[in-house]
């Protein structure tokens, strides 16, 4: 019996030794996925975060840390991000960092939607009032007002909807709902230390390692049940934005979309005016497709877009019609008005600078008037082709008709022409072309003055 027990213990020790690597892997902490979002919240950042959460679930991560620094962004993109966070099987910690960063406007909603909200010292959040372009009380230039103006009926609906939305997120995560509503209705902001004191956030951490140390041992309640984090020694997996996200972030910038649209339209105008080259058509088509793709992802005012196209059409027509600048000036004015109205939002990072609008309008006007000037100069020049190219040329007579010495043949521009003269012609004689009559040329001797009134 003792011998049997001894053998069993030896077999158990052997099994444990052979499976030690597997046991160590099983006991090791699951990885932590790191996503980095900087700049305005838009379609590109929404797609990046949604795919990052999917990858984290596939990799078996225990936590996703979303490093955030944003002035705000589009409401639609922010809600898509929050829906992905709320539905994520992996808990999300949104961390406002580095020092000096902010989670303003849309960033505040993202903090409230996250399972864990953290900030670095020297950061701030708040100013979550929804704003729309051109609405009463919208401050000039898109800058936040010190005190929000009294909203109209539509403004009140937007504010009430946003207040209910952020209050629901606060109640879901057990955070300060009263301050959240105040951030929406009064556009107030908080520093990191004040946010921690008012229970708006959960942690203040000087860096990522400090945050992971604080989160170690924290238990979170997810849809699948409670989860305890083991983040002190967890492996970090960083998912940086790929080239598609970076490209989408560039072209969905309203200023870039407007420039792409301008290049596309002028490329097509150049191709139609000089067919056969191909460069303008190819480049214009690509830029125009990219511009329309970007615009359909942005909150575009179609009235503004129509004014831009009308303005470009007027400026192009100025080069073709003798309107003495009326169409050009009207087109520039329509372009400026349309570009100002183009973005149907006042979200930070999604406005078009007035300087860029005026610069594009000036460049367009100068381009159109330069085309007009070159066209006028070209019309004032003597024609270089057709009958005018033949008249006045000197050429030798290559042959003379025997029955009529006033008629013969010459070689001109690589072609043989039948000629007629008032005086008899001699082979080899130099003659000057004075006119063309169908397929026959009128000539005179080279030393003879052309008849008066001749062409």
Coordinates of C-alpha atoms in Angstrom, one line a residue:
X1 CA 0.0 0.0 0.0
X2 CA 2.7 2.6 0.8
X3 CA 4.4 1.6 -2.4
X4 CA 1.2 2.3 -4.4
X5 CA 0.9 5.7 -2.8
X6 CA 4.5 6.5 -3.6
X7 CA 3.9 5.6 -7.2
X8 CA 0.8 7.8 -7.4
X9 CA 2.7 10.7 -6.0
X10 CA 5.5 10.2 -8.5
X11 CA 3.1 10.2 -11.4
X12 CA 1.4 13.3 -10.1
X13 CA 4.7 15.1 -9.8
X14 CA 5.6 14.0 -13.3
X15 CA 2.3 15.3 -14.7
X16 CA 2.7 18.6 -12.9
X17 CA 6.3 19.0 -14.2
X18 CA 5.3 18.3 -17.8
X19 CA 2.3 20.7 -17.6
X20 CA 4.1 23.5 -15.8
X21 CA 4.2 25.9 -18.8
X22 CA 0.5 25.4 -19.4
X23 CA -0.3 26.0 -15.8
X24 CA 1.8 29.1 -15.7
X25 CA 0.0 30.4 -18.9
X26 CA -3.3 29.7 -17.3
X27 CA -2.4 31.6 -14.1
X28 CA -0.9 34.6 -16.0
X29 CA -3.0 37.7 -16.1
X30 CA -4.9 38.4 -19.3
X31 CA -3.5 41.3 -21.4
X32 CA -4.6 44.9 -21.3
X33 CA -5.3 46.5 -24.7
X34 CA -4.3 50.2 -25.2
X35 CA -6.1 52.5 -27.6
X36 CA -5.1 56.1 -28.2
X37 CA -7.5 58.8 -29.4
X38 CA -6.3 62.3 -29.9
X39 CA -8.2 65.1 -31.7
X40 CA -11.8 65.7 -32.6
X41 CA -14.2 62.8 -32.3
X42 CA -15.5 61.8 -35.8
X43 CA -16.2 58.8 -38.0
X44 CA -12.5 57.8 -38.1
X45 CA -12.1 57.7 -34.3
X46 CA -15.5 55.9 -33.9
X47 CA -14.4 53.2 -36.3
X48 CA -11.0 52.9 -34.7
X49 CA -12.5 52.4 -31.2
X50 CA -15.2 50.0 -32.3
X51 CA -12.6 47.8 -34.1
X52 CA -10.3 48.0 -31.1
X53 CA -13.0 46.7 -28.8
X54 CA -13.7 43.8 -31.1
X55 CA -10.0 42.9 -31.3
X56 CA -9.7 43.1 -27.5
X57 CA -12.5 40.6 -27.1
X58 CA -10.9 38.3 -29.7
X59 CA -7.6 38.5 -27.9
X60 CA -9.1 37.6 -24.5
X61 CA -8.1 41.0 -22.9
X62 CA -9.2 41.7 -19.4
X63 CA -9.3 45.5 -19.9
X64 CA -9.2 48.2 -22.7
X65 CA -7.6 51.4 -21.7
X66 CA -8.7 54.3 -23.9
X67 CA -6.2 57.2 -23.7
X68 CA -8.2 60.3 -24.6
X69 CA -7.4 63.9 -25.4
X70 CA -10.2 65.6 -27.3
X71 CA -11.9 69.0 -27.6
X72 CA -15.2 67.3 -28.6
X73 CA -16.7 66.2 -31.8
X74 CA -19.7 64.9 -33.6
X75 CA -22.7 63.7 -31.6
X76 CA -23.3 60.8 -34.0
X77 CA -19.7 59.5 -33.7
X78 CA -19.8 59.9 -29.9
X79 CA -23.0 57.9 -29.5
X80 CA -21.6 55.1 -31.7
X81 CA -18.5 54.9 -29.5
X82 CA -20.7 54.9 -26.3
X83 CA -22.9 52.1 -27.7
X84 CA -19.8 50.1 -28.5
X85 CA -18.5 50.7 -24.9
X86 CA -21.8 49.7 -23.3
X87 CA -22.0 46.5 -25.4
X88 CA -18.4 45.5 -24.9
X89 CA -17.7 42.2 -23.1
X90 CA -14.4 43.7 -22.1
X91 CA -14.5 46.5 -19.5
X92 CA -13.3 49.9 -20.8
X93 CA -11.2 52.4 -18.8
X94 CA -11.1 55.9 -20.3
X95 CA -8.0 57.8 -19.2
X96 CA -7.6 61.5 -20.0
X97 CA -3.9 61.9 -20.5
X98 CA -1.2 63.4 -20.7
X99 CA -1.1 66.4 -18.4
X100 CA -2.8 69.3 -20.2
X101 CA -5.2 67.1 -22.1
X102 CA -9.0 67.4 -21.9
X103 CA -12.2 65.5 -22.4
X104 CA -14.4 68.3 -23.4
X105 CA -17.9 68.0 -24.9
X106 CA -18.1 64.5 -26.5
X107 CA -15.2 63.4 -24.4
X108 CA -17.2 63.9 -21.2
X109 CA -20.0 61.6 -22.4
X110 CA -17.4 59.0 -23.2
X111 CA -15.9 59.2 -19.7
X112 CA -19.4 58.7 -18.2
X113 CA -20.1 55.7 -20.5
X114 CA -16.9 53.9 -19.6
X115 CA -16.7 51.3 -16.8
X116 CA -13.8 53.2 -15.3
X117 CA -13.2 56.9 -15.6
X118 CA -9.7 58.2 -14.8
X119 CA -7.7 61.4 -15.4
X120 CA -4.1 62.6 -15.2
X121 CA -3.2 65.6 -13.0
X122 CA -3.5 68.8 -14.9
X123 CA -6.4 67.6 -17.2
X124 CA -10.0 68.8 -17.3
X125 CA -13.4 67.7 -18.6
X126 CA -16.9 69.2 -19.1
X127 CA -18.4 71.9 -21.4
X128 CA -20.8 69.3 -22.8
X129 CA -23.6 71.6 -24.0
X130 CA -24.7 70.5 -27.6
X131 CA -24.5 73.4 -30.1
X132 CA -25.6 73.7 -33.7
X133 CA -24.4 76.2 -36.3
X134 CA -26.3 79.3 -36.8
X135 CA -28.6 78.8 -33.8
X136 CA -29.5 81.7 -31.6
X137 CA -26.9 82.3 -29.1
X138 CA -24.2 80.5 -31.0
X139 CA -21.0 82.6 -30.4
X140 CA -19.2 84.0 -33.4
X141 CA -16.3 81.9 -34.6
X142 CA -17.4 78.7 -32.9
X143 CA -15.8 79.6 -29.5
X144 CA -17.7 78.6 -26.4
X145 CA -19.6 81.4 -24.7
X146 CA -18.9 82.3 -21.1
X147 CA -22.6 82.0 -20.4
X148 CA -24.9 80.1 -22.8
X149 CA -27.6 82.2 -24.4
X150 CA -31.3 81.4 -24.0
X151 CA -31.9 78.6 -26.4
X152 CA -34.9 78.4 -28.8
X153 CA -37.3 75.5 -29.0
X154 CA -35.0 73.3 -31.0
X155 CA -32.1 74.2 -28.8
X156 CA -34.1 73.2 -25.7
X157 CA -35.0 69.9 -27.2
X158 CA -31.3 69.2 -27.9
X159 CA -30.2 70.2 -24.4
X160 CA -32.9 68.2 -22.7
X161 CA -32.1 65.1 -24.8
X162 CA -28.4 65.5 -24.0
X163 CA -29.1 66.0 -20.3
X164 CA -31.2 62.8 -20.1
X165 CA -28.6 60.9 -22.0
X166 CA -25.7 61.8 -19.8
X167 CA -27.8 61.4 -16.6
X168 CA -28.7 57.9 -17.7
X169 CA -25.0 57.1 -18.2
X170 CA -24.1 58.6 -14.8
X171 CA -26.8 56.5 -13.1
X172 CA -25.6 53.3 -14.9
X173 CA -22.0 53.8 -13.7
X174 CA -22.9 55.2 -10.3
X175 CA -21.3 58.6 -10.9
X176 CA -22.4 62.2 -10.1
X177 CA -25.5 62.7 -12.2
X178 CA -26.3 66.2 -11.0
X179 CA -22.9 67.6 -12.1
X180 CA -23.2 65.7 -15.4
X181 CA -26.5 67.5 -16.1
X182 CA -24.9 70.8 -15.1
X183 CA -22.1 70.2 -17.6
X184 CA -24.7 70.0 -20.3
X185 CA -27.0 72.8 -19.3
X186 CA -24.4 75.3 -18.1
X187 CA -21.3 74.2 -19.9
X188 CA -19.2 74.0 -16.7
X189 CA -15.8 72.2 -16.5
X190 CA -13.8 70.5 -13.8
X191 CA -10.1 69.8 -13.1
X192 CA -9.0 66.2 -12.4
X193 CA -8.8 66.7 -8.6
X194 CA -12.2 68.4 -8.5
X195 CA -13.7 65.6 -10.6
X196 CA -12.4 63.0 -8.2
X197 CA -13.7 64.9 -5.2
X198 CA -17.2 65.2 -6.7
X199 CA -17.2 61.5 -7.8
X200 CA -17.4 62.4 -11.5
X201 CA -14.4 60.1 -12.1
X202 CA -13.0 57.1 -10.3
X203 CA -9.2 57.6 -10.3
X204 CA -6.5 60.2 -10.7
X205 CA -3.3 58.6 -12.0
X206 CA 0.0 60.3 -12.9
X207 CA 0.7 57.7 -15.7
X208 CA -0.6 54.5 -17.2
X209 CA 1.5 52.3 -14.8
X210 CA 0.1 54.1 -11.9
X211 CA -3.5 53.6 -13.2
X212 CA -3.0 49.9 -13.7
X213 CA -1.6 49.6 -10.1
X214 CA -4.7 51.3 -8.8
X215 CA -7.0 49.1 -10.8
X216 CA -5.4 45.8 -9.7
X217 CA -8.0 43.9 -7.7
X218 CA -10.9 46.0 -8.7
X219 CA -14.1 44.1 -9.3
X220 CA -16.5 45.2 -12.1
X221 CA -20.0 44.0 -12.9
X222 CA -20.5 43.2 -16.5
X223 CA -23.4 41.6 -18.4
X224 CA -21.7 38.2 -18.1
X225 CA -21.1 38.7 -14.4
X226 CA -18.5 40.1 -12.0
X227 CA -14.9 40.4 -13.2
X228 CA -11.8 41.1 -11.1
X229 CA -9.0 42.9 -12.7
X230 CA -5.4 41.7 -12.4
X231 CA -3.6 44.6 -14.0
X232 CA -0.5 45.1 -11.9
X233 CA 1.7 42.8 -14.1
X234 CA -0.5 42.5 -17.1
X235 CA 1.0 42.6 -20.6
X236 CA 0.1 45.7 -22.6
X237 CA -1.0 45.3 -26.2
X238 CA -1.1 48.6 -28.1
X239 CA -3.4 49.0 -31.1
X240 CA -2.3 52.1 -33.0
X241 CA -4.5 53.6 -35.7
X242 CA -3.8 51.9 -39.1
X243 CA -3.4 53.7 -42.4
X244 CA -7.1 53.5 -43.2
X245 CA -8.0 55.2 -39.9
X246 CA -5.4 57.9 -40.6
X247 CA -6.6 58.4 -44.2
X248 CA -10.3 58.6 -43.0
X249 CA -9.3 61.1 -40.3
X250 CA -7.6 63.3 -42.9
X251 CA -10.4 63.3 -45.6
X252 CA -13.2 63.7 -43.1
X253 CA -11.7 67.0 -41.9
X254 CA -14.1 69.5 -43.4
X255 CA -11.3 71.8 -44.6
X256 CA -9.6 68.9 -46.4
X257 CA -13.0 67.8 -47.9
X258 CA -13.6 71.3 -49.2
X259 CA -10.1 71.4 -50.8
X260 CA -10.6 68.0 -52.4
X261 CA -13.9 69.1 -53.8
X262 CA -12.3 72.2 -55.3
X263 CA -9.4 70.2 -56.8
X264 CA -11.9 67.7 -58.2
X265 CA -14.1 70.2 -59.9
X266 CA -11.3 72.2 -61.4
X267 CA -9.6 69.0 -62.6
X268 CA -12.8 68.1 -64.5
X269 CA -13.1 71.6 -65.9
X270 CA -9.5 71.5 -67.1
X271 CA -10.1 68.0 -68.7
X272 CA -13.3 69.2 -70.5
X273 CA -11.5 72.3 -71.8
X274 CA -8.4 70.3 -72.9
X275 CA -9.6 66.8 -73.7
X276 CA -7.1 64.1 -74.4
X277 CA -4.6 64.9 -71.7
X278 CA -6.2 62.7 -69.0
X279 CA -4.4 64.0 -65.9
X280 CA -7.0 66.5 -65.0
X281 CA -9.8 64.0 -65.4
X282 CA -8.2 61.3 -63.4
X283 CA -7.0 63.5 -60.6
X284 CA -10.3 65.4 -60.5
X285 CA -12.4 62.3 -60.4
X286 CA -10.4 60.8 -57.6
X287 CA -10.5 63.9 -55.5
X288 CA -14.2 64.5 -56.2
X289 CA -15.1 60.9 -55.1
X290 CA -13.0 61.3 -51.9
X291 CA -14.7 64.6 -51.2
X292 CA -18.2 63.2 -51.6
X293 CA -17.3 60.2 -49.5
X294 CA -16.1 62.5 -46.7
X295 CA -19.1 64.8 -47.0
X296 CA -21.6 62.0 -46.7
X297 CA -20.0 61.1 -43.4
X298 CA -20.2 64.6 -42.1
X299 CA -23.3 66.7 -41.0
X300 CA -23.3 68.7 -44.3
X301 CA -25.8 71.5 -45.1
X302 CA -27.0 70.7 -48.6
X303 CA -27.9 74.4 -49.1
X304 CA -24.3 75.3 -48.4
X305 CA -23.1 72.6 -50.8
X306 CA -25.5 73.8 -53.5
X307 CA -24.2 77.4 -53.1
X308 CA -20.6 76.2 -53.4
X309 CA -21.3 74.4 -56.7
X310 CA -23.3 77.4 -57.9
X311 CA -20.5 79.7 -57.1
X312 CA -17.9 77.5 -58.9
X313 CA -20.3 77.3 -61.9
X314 CA -20.6 81.1 -62.0
X315 CA -16.9 81.6 -61.9
X316 CA -16.3 79.0 -64.6
X317 CA -19.0 80.7 -66.8
X318 CA -17.1 84.0 -66.4
X319 CA -14.3 82.5 -68.5
X320 CA -16.8 81.7 -71.3
X321 CA -19.4 84.5 -71.3
X322 CA -18.7 88.3 -71.7
X323 CA -20.4 89.3 -68.4
X324 CA -17.6 91.8 -67.5
X325 CA -17.0 90.2 -64.0
X326 CA -20.6 90.0 -62.9
X327 CA -20.7 86.2 -62.9
X328 CA -17.2 86.0 -61.4
X329 CA -18.0 88.3 -58.5
X330 CA -21.3 86.6 -57.9
X331 CA -19.7 83.2 -58.0
X332 CA -17.1 84.2 -55.4
X333 CA -19.8 85.5 -53.1
X334 CA -21.9 82.4 -53.5
X335 CA -18.8 80.2 -52.8
X336 CA -17.9 82.0 -49.6
X337 CA -21.5 81.9 -48.3
X338 CA -21.8 78.2 -49.2
X339 CA -18.5 77.3 -47.5
X340 CA -19.6 79.1 -44.3
X341 CA -22.8 77.2 -44.3
X342 CA -21.3 73.8 -45.4
X343 CA -20.9 72.2 -42.0
X344 CA -24.2 71.9 -40.2
X345 CA -22.5 71.8 -36.8
X346 CA -20.4 73.9 -34.5
X347 CA -18.7 71.0 -32.9
X348 CA -15.0 71.7 -32.0
X349 CA -12.6 70.6 -34.7
X350 CA -15.3 70.4 -37.4
X351 CA -15.6 74.0 -38.5
X352 CA -14.0 75.5 -41.7
X353 CA -11.7 78.4 -40.9
X354 CA -12.9 81.7 -42.5
X355 CA -9.3 82.3 -43.7
X356 CA -9.3 79.1 -45.7
X357 CA -12.6 79.9 -47.2
X358 CA -11.5 83.4 -48.3
X359 CA -8.2 82.0 -49.6
X360 CA -10.0 79.3 -51.7
X361 CA -12.4 81.9 -53.1
X362 CA -9.6 84.3 -54.0
X363 CA -7.6 81.5 -55.7
X364 CA -10.7 80.4 -57.6
X365 CA -11.5 83.9 -58.7
X366 CA -7.8 84.6 -59.8
X367 CA -7.8 81.3 -61.7
X368 CA -11.0 82.0 -63.5
X369 CA -9.9 85.6 -64.4
X370 CA -6.5 84.3 -65.5
X371 CA -8.2 81.9 -67.9
X372 CA -10.4 84.7 -69.1
X373 CA -7.3 86.9 -69.7
X374 CA -5.5 84.2 -71.6
X375 CA -8.6 83.5 -73.7
X376 CA -8.9 87.2 -74.7
X377 CA -5.2 87.3 -75.5
X378 CA -5.5 84.2 -77.7
X379 CA -8.4 85.8 -79.6
X380 CA -6.4 88.9 -80.3
X381 CA -3.6 86.9 -81.9
X382 CA -3.5 86.1 -85.6
X383 CA -4.8 82.6 -86.4
X384 CA -2.1 80.0 -86.8
X385 CA -4.0 77.5 -88.7
X386 CA -6.4 77.1 -91.7
X387 CA -6.5 79.5 -94.6
X388 CA -4.6 82.2 -92.7
X389 CA -1.6 79.8 -92.3
X390 CA -1.3 79.5 -96.1
X391 CA -1.7 83.1 -97.1
X392 CA 1.5 85.0 -97.5
X393 CA 3.8 82.0 -97.9
X394 CA 6.4 81.9 -100.6
X395 CA 6.8 78.6 -102.6
X396 CA 8.3 77.6 -105.9
X397 CA 6.2 76.5 -108.8
X398 CA 6.6 72.8 -109.4
X399 CA 4.7 72.5 -112.7
X400 CA 2.7 74.6 -115.2
X401 CA -0.2 73.5 -117.4
X402 CA 0.6 73.4 -121.1
X403 CA -2.8 74.6 -122.1
X404 CA -3.0 77.5 -119.6
X405 CA 0.4 78.8 -118.3
X406 CA -1.5 80.9 -115.7
X407 CA -2.3 77.7 -113.8
X408 CA 0.1 75.2 -112.2
X409 CA 1.1 73.4 -109.1
X410 CA 3.1 74.0 -105.9
X411 CA 4.2 72.0 -102.9
X412 CA 3.1 73.7 -99.6
X413 CA 3.1 72.3 -96.1
X414 CA 3.8 68.8 -97.6
X415 CA 0.8 68.9 -99.9
X416 CA 0.5 69.6 -103.6
X417 CA -1.8 72.5 -104.4
X418 CA -3.2 73.7 -107.7
X419 CA -2.5 77.4 -108.2
X420 CA -3.9 80.2 -110.4
X421 CA -2.1 83.5 -111.3
X422 CA -3.1 86.6 -113.3
X423 CA 0.3 86.3 -115.1
X424 CA 1.9 83.3 -116.8
X425 CA 3.9 81.0 -114.5
X426 CA 7.2 79.4 -115.0
X427 CA 8.6 76.2 -113.4
X428 CA 10.8 77.0 -110.4
X429 CA 9.4 80.5 -110.1
X430 CA 8.9 81.8 -106.5
X431 CA 5.2 82.8 -105.9
X432 CA 3.3 84.2 -103.0
X433 CA -0.1 82.8 -101.9
X434 CA -2.7 85.6 -101.8
X435 CA -6.0 83.7 -101.3
X436 CA -7.6 80.3 -101.2
X437 CA -10.7 79.3 -103.3
X438 CA -11.7 75.8 -102.3
X439 CA -8.9 73.5 -103.4
X440 CA -7.1 76.1 -105.5
X441 CA -4.7 78.8 -104.4
X442 CA -4.4 82.3 -105.9
X443 CA -0.7 83.3 -106.2
X444 CA 1.4 86.2 -107.5
X445 CA 5.0 86.4 -108.4
X446 CA 7.3 86.9 -105.4
X447 CA 8.5 90.3 -106.7
X448 CA 5.0 91.5 -107.3
X449 CA 2.9 93.2 -104.7
X450 CA -0.3 91.4 -103.8
X451 CA -3.5 93.0 -105.2
X452 CA -5.2 95.6 -102.9
X453 CA -8.0 94.3 -100.8
X454 CA -6.6 90.7 -101.0
X455 CA -6.3 88.5 -98.0

